[in-house]
Structures are given as C-alpha cells and as structure tokens.
PDB file of C-alpha atoms in Angstrom:
ATOM      1  CA  UNK A  15      17.157  -0.519   3.696  1.00 57.00           C
ATOM      2  CA  UNK A  16      17.658   2.911   2.095  1.00 86.00           C
ATOM      3  CA  UNK A  17      15.112   2.650  -0.927  1.00 89.00           C
ATOM      4  CA  UNK A  18      14.377   6.403  -0.840  1.00 89.00           C
ATOM      5  CA  UNK A  19      17.912   7.027  -1.163  1.00 88.00           C
ATOM      6  CA  UNK A  20      18.518   4.873  -3.802  1.00 91.00           C
ATOM      7  CA  UNK A  21      15.387   5.617  -5.666  1.00 93.00           C
ATOM      8  CA  UNK A  22      16.731   9.210  -5.898  1.00 92.00           C
ATOM      9  CA  UNK A  23      20.293   8.129  -7.220  1.00 93.00           C
ATOM     10  CA  UNK A  24      21.229   8.947 -10.814  1.00 93.00           C
ATOM     11  CA  UNK A  25      19.372   6.195 -12.835  1.00 93.00           C
ATOM     12  CA  UNK A  26      17.252   5.562  -9.842  1.00 93.00           C
ATOM     13  CA  UNK A  27      13.409   5.228  -9.844  1.00 92.00           C
ATOM     14  CA  UNK A  28      12.744   8.825  -8.907  1.00 93.00           C
ATOM     15  CA  UNK A  29      15.249  10.213 -11.593  1.00 93.00           C
ATOM     16  CA  UNK A  30      12.559  10.215 -14.194  1.00 90.00           C
ATOM     17  CA  UNK A  31      10.974  13.004 -15.773  1.00 90.00           C
ATOM     18  CA  UNK A  32       7.391  11.981 -14.185  1.00 89.00           C
ATOM     19  CA  UNK A  33       8.930  12.063 -10.932  1.00 90.00           C
ATOM     20  CA  UNK A  34      11.551  14.211 -10.732  1.00 90.00           C
ATOM     21  CA  UNK A  35       9.674  16.350  -8.159  1.00 92.00           C
ATOM     22  CA  UNK A  36       9.634  13.441  -5.660  1.00 93.00           C
ATOM     23  CA  UNK A  37      13.500  13.431  -5.926  1.00 94.00           C
ATOM     24  CA  UNK A  38      13.455  16.927  -5.630  1.00 94.00           C
ATOM     25  CA  UNK A  39      11.834  16.908  -2.292  1.00 94.00           C
ATOM     26  CA  UNK A  40      13.372  14.197  -0.749  1.00 94.00           C
ATOM     27  CA  UNK A  41      17.450  14.997  -1.560  1.00 94.00           C
ATOM     28  CA  UNK A  42      16.921  18.446   0.503  1.00 94.00           C
ATOM     29  CA  UNK A  43      15.190  16.493   3.228  1.00 94.00           C
ATOM     30  CA  UNK A  44      18.452  14.292   3.066  1.00 93.00           C
ATOM     31  CA  UNK A  45      20.798  16.874   2.396  1.00 93.00           C
ATOM     32  CA  UNK A  46      19.495  18.934   5.615  1.00 94.00           C
ATOM     33  CA  UNK A  47      20.224  15.761   8.053  1.00 94.00           C
ATOM     34  CA  UNK A  48      23.741  16.192   6.998  1.00 90.00           C
ATOM     35  CA  UNK A  49      25.942  13.730   9.060  1.00 90.00           C
ATOM     36  CA  UNK A  50      22.908  12.840  11.153  1.00 92.00           C
ATOM     37  CA  UNK A  51      21.403  11.105   8.389  1.00 91.00           C
ATOM     38  CA  UNK A  52      19.582   7.797   8.430  1.00 92.00           C
ATOM     39  CA  UNK A  53      17.190   6.291   6.527  1.00 89.00           C
ATOM     40  CA  UNK A  54      14.593   6.063   9.423  1.00 91.00           C
ATOM     41  CA  UNK A  55      15.535  10.128  10.087  1.00 93.00           C
ATOM     42  CA  UNK A  56      14.978  10.468   6.724  1.00 92.00           C
ATOM     43  CA  UNK A  57      11.361   9.227   6.616  1.00 90.00           C
ATOM     44  CA  UNK A  58      10.041  10.996   9.452  1.00 91.00           C
ATOM     45  CA  UNK A  59      11.716  14.645   7.837  1.00 92.00           C
ATOM     46  CA  UNK A  60       9.551  14.379   4.589  1.00 93.00           C
ATOM     47  CA  UNK A  61       6.259  15.715   4.391  1.00 91.00           C
ATOM     48  CA  UNK A  62       3.106  13.616   4.889  1.00 90.00           C
ATOM     49  CA  UNK A  63       2.378  15.128   1.509  1.00 90.00           C
ATOM     50  CA  UNK A  64       5.199  13.232  -0.056  1.00 92.00           C
ATOM     51  CA  UNK A  65       4.075   9.881   1.341  1.00 93.00           C
ATOM     52  CA  UNK A  66       0.483  10.853  -0.003  1.00 94.00           C
ATOM     53  CA  UNK A  67       1.902  11.150  -3.407  1.00 93.00           C
ATOM     54  CA  UNK A  68       3.868   8.497  -3.368  1.00 94.00           C
ATOM     55  CA  UNK A  69       0.299   6.671  -4.420  1.00 95.00           C
ATOM     56  CA  UNK A  70      -0.209   8.884  -7.405  1.00 94.00           C
ATOM     57  CA  UNK A  71      -0.028   6.877 -10.732  1.00 92.00           C
ATOM     58  CA  UNK A  72       3.937   8.171 -11.531  1.00 91.00           C
ATOM     59  CA  UNK A  73       5.136   7.520  -8.318  1.00 92.00           C
ATOM     60  CA  UNK A  74       3.194   4.417  -7.039  1.00 93.00           C
ATOM     61  CA  UNK A  75       4.384   2.869 -10.897  1.00 92.00           C
ATOM     62  CA  UNK A  76       7.941   4.207 -11.123  1.00 90.00           C
ATOM     63  CA  UNK A  77       8.214   2.760  -7.315  1.00 88.00           C
ATOM     64  CA  UNK A  78       7.309  -0.878  -8.151  1.00 87.00           C
ATOM     65  CA  UNK A  79       3.855  -0.727  -7.150  1.00 88.00           C
ATOM     66  CA  UNK A  80       4.869  -1.885  -3.737  1.00 90.00           C
ATOM     67  CA  UNK A  81       3.869   0.605  -1.508  1.00 91.00           C
ATOM     68  CA  UNK A  82       0.431  -1.381  -0.709  1.00 94.00           C
ATOM     69  CA  UNK A  83       2.455  -3.772   1.304  1.00 94.00           C
ATOM     70  CA  UNK A  84       2.740  -1.028   4.205  1.00 93.00           C
ATOM     71  CA  UNK A  85      -1.244  -2.065   4.793  1.00 96.00           C
ATOM     72  CA  UNK A  86      -1.244  -5.694   5.141  1.00 96.00           C
ATOM     73  CA  UNK A  87      -4.635  -5.821   6.976  1.00 96.00           C
ATOM     74  CA  UNK A  88      -6.391  -3.907   4.333  1.00 96.00           C
ATOM     75  CA  UNK A  89      -9.577  -5.387   2.976  1.00 96.00           C
ATOM     76  CA  UNK A  90      -9.475  -7.104  -0.565  1.00 96.00           C
ATOM     77  CA  UNK A  91     -10.892  -5.478  -3.227  1.00 95.00           C
ATOM     78  CA  UNK A  92     -14.294  -6.174  -4.392  1.00 95.00           C
ATOM     79  CA  UNK A  93     -16.445  -5.104  -7.971  1.00 95.00           C
ATOM     80  CA  UNK A  94     -17.474  -2.207  -6.234  1.00 96.00           C
ATOM     81  CA  UNK A  95     -14.837  -0.820  -4.678  1.00 95.00           C
ATOM     82  CA  UNK A  96     -11.270  -1.251  -5.146  1.00 96.00           C
ATOM     83  CA  UNK A  97      -8.498  -0.935  -2.517  1.00 96.00           C
ATOM     84  CA  UNK A  98      -5.816   0.449  -4.826  1.00 96.00           C
ATOM     85  CA  UNK A  99      -3.233   2.813  -4.887  1.00 96.00           C
ATOM     86  CA  UNK A 100      -5.873   5.690  -6.223  1.00 96.00           C
ATOM     87  CA  UNK A 101      -8.164   4.917  -3.291  1.00 97.00           C
ATOM     88  CA  UNK A 102      -5.182   5.170  -0.870  1.00 96.00           C
ATOM     89  CA  UNK A 103      -4.479   8.496  -2.571  1.00 96.00           C
ATOM     90  CA  UNK A 104      -7.683  10.055  -2.454  1.00 96.00           C
ATOM     91  CA  UNK A 105      -8.460   8.971   1.322  1.00 96.00           C
ATOM     92  CA  UNK A 106      -4.853   9.987   2.463  1.00 96.00           C
ATOM     93  CA  UNK A 107      -5.917  13.335   0.906  1.00 95.00           C
ATOM     94  CA  UNK A 108      -8.721  13.554   3.547  1.00 93.00           C
ATOM     95  CA  UNK A 109      -6.043  13.006   6.444  1.00 92.00           C
ATOM     96  CA  UNK A 110      -3.332  15.511   4.512  1.00 92.00           C
ATOM     97  CA  UNK A 111      -6.299  18.108   4.549  1.00 90.00           C
ATOM     98  CA  UNK A 112      -7.098  17.852   8.328  1.00 86.00           C
ATOM     99  CA  UNK A 113      -3.061  17.938   8.908  1.00 87.00           C
ATOM    100  CA  UNK A 114      -3.143  21.108   6.974  1.00 87.00           C
ATOM    101  CA  UNK A 115      -5.800  22.514   8.671  1.00 83.00           C
ATOM    102  CA  UNK A 116      -4.341  21.811  11.973  1.00 81.00           C
ATOM    103  CA  UNK A 117      -0.793  23.014  10.838  1.00 84.00           C
ATOM    104  CA  UNK A 118      -2.293  26.492   9.504  1.00 82.00           C
ATOM    105  CA  UNK A 119      -4.643  27.084  13.259  1.00 79.00           C
ATOM    106  CA  UNK A 120      -7.623  26.294  11.797  1.00 76.00           C
ATOM    107  CA  UNK A 121     -10.658  25.147  13.730  1.00 73.00           C
ATOM    108  CA  UNK A 122     -10.932  21.468  13.221  1.00 72.00           C
ATOM    109  CA  UNK A 123     -13.782  20.810  16.339  1.00 69.00           C
ATOM    110  CA  UNK A 124     -16.436  23.232  15.605  1.00 64.00           C
ATOM    111  CA  UNK A 125     -18.277  24.788  12.710  1.00 62.00           C
ATOM    112  CA  UNK A 126     -17.830  28.517  12.028  1.00 64.00           C
ATOM    113  CA  UNK A 127     -19.597  30.456  14.784  1.00 66.00           C
ATOM    114  CA  UNK A 128     -21.429  27.739  15.896  1.00 64.00           C
ATOM    115  CA  UNK A 129     -20.718  25.851  19.441  1.00 59.00           C
ATOM    116  CA  UNK A 130     -21.656  22.768  17.932  1.00 59.00           C
ATOM    117  CA  UNK A 131     -19.301  20.125  17.136  1.00 61.00           C
ATOM    118  CA  UNK A 132     -18.448  19.168  13.604  1.00 65.00           C
ATOM    119  CA  UNK A 133     -19.147  15.458  13.458  1.00 70.00           C
ATOM    120  CA  UNK A 134     -16.700  15.354  10.306  1.00 79.00           C
ATOM    121  CA  UNK A 135     -13.746  15.312  12.443  1.00 78.00           C
ATOM    122  CA  UNK A 136     -15.166  11.966  13.938  1.00 79.00           C
ATOM    123  CA  UNK A 137     -15.009  10.874  10.283  1.00 86.00           C
ATOM    124  CA  UNK A 138     -11.103  11.543  10.230  1.00 88.00           C
ATOM    125  CA  UNK A 139     -10.401  10.256  13.442  1.00 85.00           C
ATOM    126  CA  UNK A 140     -12.028   7.034  12.678  1.00 89.00           C
ATOM    127  CA  UNK A 141     -10.308   7.129   9.067  1.00 93.00           C
ATOM    128  CA  UNK A 142      -6.916   7.529  11.078  1.00 92.00           C
ATOM    129  CA  UNK A 143      -7.360   4.455  13.269  1.00 92.00           C
ATOM    130  CA  UNK A 144      -8.647   2.861  10.243  1.00 95.00           C
ATOM    131  CA  UNK A 145      -5.197   3.190   8.722  1.00 95.00           C
ATOM    132  CA  UNK A 146      -3.532   2.205  11.792  1.00 94.00           C
ATOM    133  CA  UNK A 147      -5.698  -1.366  11.997  1.00 95.00           C
ATOM    134  CA  UNK A 148      -4.938  -1.608   8.397  1.00 97.00           C
ATOM    135  CA  UNK A 149      -0.897  -1.625   8.804  1.00 95.00           C
ATOM    136  CA  UNK A 150      -1.397  -3.587  12.114  1.00 95.00           C
ATOM    137  CA  UNK A 151      -0.337  -0.530  14.686  1.00 93.00           C
ATOM    138  CA  UNK A 152      -2.152  -0.854  17.736  1.00 90.00           C
ATOM    139  CA  UNK A 153      -4.176   2.202  18.197  1.00 87.00           C
ATOM    140  CA  UNK A 154      -4.882   1.494  21.988  1.00 83.00           C
ATOM    141  CA  UNK A 155      -1.366   1.710  22.559  1.00 86.00           C
ATOM    142  CA  UNK A 156      -0.430   4.351  20.189  1.00 85.00           C
ATOM    143  CA  UNK A 157      -2.869   6.524  21.495  1.00 81.00           C
ATOM    144  CA  UNK A 158      -2.733   6.053  25.197  1.00 79.00           C
ATOM    145  CA  UNK A 159      -3.142   9.271  26.930  1.00 75.00           C
ATOM    146  CA  UNK A 160      -4.498  11.219  23.964  1.00 72.00           C
ATOM    147  CA  UNK A 161      -7.840   8.926  23.770  1.00 69.00           C
ATOM    148  CA  UNK A 162      -9.493  10.761  26.484  1.00 73.00           C
ATOM    149  CA  UNK A 163     -10.046  13.741  24.264  1.00 68.00           C
ATOM    150  CA  UNK A 164     -12.270  11.347  22.333  1.00 66.00           C
ATOM    151  CA  UNK A 165     -14.455  10.870  25.288  1.00 70.00           C
ATOM    152  CA  UNK A 166     -14.737  14.638  25.913  1.00 72.00           C
ATOM    153  CA  UNK A 167     -15.573  15.523  22.340  1.00 68.00           C
ATOM    154  CA  UNK A 168     -18.257  12.740  22.058  1.00 68.00           C
ATOM    155  CA  UNK A 169     -19.533  13.864  25.807  1.00 73.00           C
ATOM    156  CA  UNK A 170     -19.806  17.674  24.218  1.00 72.00           C
ATOM    157  CA  UNK A 171     -21.418  16.205  21.181  1.00 67.00           C
ATOM    158  CA  UNK A 172     -24.154  14.084  23.051  1.00 70.00           C
ATOM    159  CA  UNK A 173     -24.551  17.385  25.524  1.00 70.00           C
ATOM    160  CA  UNK A 174     -25.311  19.714  22.906  1.00 67.00           C
ATOM    161  CA  UNK A 175     -27.709  17.347  20.833  1.00 66.00           C
ATOM    162  CA  UNK A 176     -29.415  16.973  24.031  1.00 70.00           C
ATOM    163  CA  UNK A 177     -29.610  21.204  24.577  1.00 66.00           C
ATOM    164  CA  UNK A 178     -30.723  21.741  20.955  1.00 68.00           C
ATOM    165  CA  UNK A 179     -33.520  19.001  21.874  1.00 59.00           C
ATOM    166  CA  UNK A 180     -32.570  16.443  18.752  1.00 54.00           C
ATOM    167  CA  UNK A 181     -32.062  13.379  21.286  1.00 50.00           C
ATOM    168  CA  UNK A 182     -34.931  13.023  23.875  1.00 47.00           C
TER     169      UNK A 182
END
C-alpha cells in the first residue's frame, strides 16, 4: 500500500488547495529517500506533526475519513465525549508538545527551580500508553527496558512528597 505517495500524485487526494501543505511536506521527504524509497521508510521519515495534522478537518476529510481505523480499540463515542478526529487531533497535540519539548532540550520532569517532579509528565506518559492500547500495541513489550525509568521517577515523586510532608 502506497497511500501517502498516491495521495500526493497530480489529482491525488492531497493535491487540493486545502491539503497542499501536507503534499508539500510528503514529497520532499520521499525525494530525500531517493533510490532507497519504500513506503514504510517514508512513513518513518515524516514528522510527528504531520501525523497529527492528518486528523485536522481538511486532511481528514480529503483522506477519506478512515484514519481512525489505526485505533481499533479506542472507546466508542458517547453523548458526552466524541472519540472522533477532532478529539484525536487535540490529544495528539499534547504528545506533539512533549515531543517538541524533548527535541528542544527543555526540562520535562522537573518544574523550574524546583526539585519536585512535574506530575504532568505522568499524564503525558499515560496518554502515550493509552494510544498504544488503542492501536493494540503491547506497550510492555515495546517499552521493555525503558519502563524501569518510570519506576525510578515514581520513587522520586514519593520520596519528594514524603520529604515535603505531603504524605505521612
């Protein structure tokens, strides 16, 4: 399946005014691969932001509104929460923000000038794990060896809470 390439062809789904920027991101990534191009390599070459924006209204609509199928285990929508492309776009923004903070070498665990670990990172981590589960990815297998870091982070949070007399 070569859907990204096909969507960027003249007359393809991304060859529209509303999604031309998407096409203009994909084509240089494909050209960069040159003779080593394969569709899986193109998928990995693209930035996380592009994948997030595939859930934005124009791209989602012109792409056939089928991208939600990558989350086969996501919950069913309810009257109070719709697990639609807009929800995914907004949740992926949180992961994208974390990714950008890491890429720009910003602190992600500690609050500024404070030895207490920022618990927002735990929420971001849980969101990533949630996406893995919705995609039917075995996060324990994927993160094997890295999950020990979470144990140390949690120990540090508990230690800091005890030291600050927040837990008795």
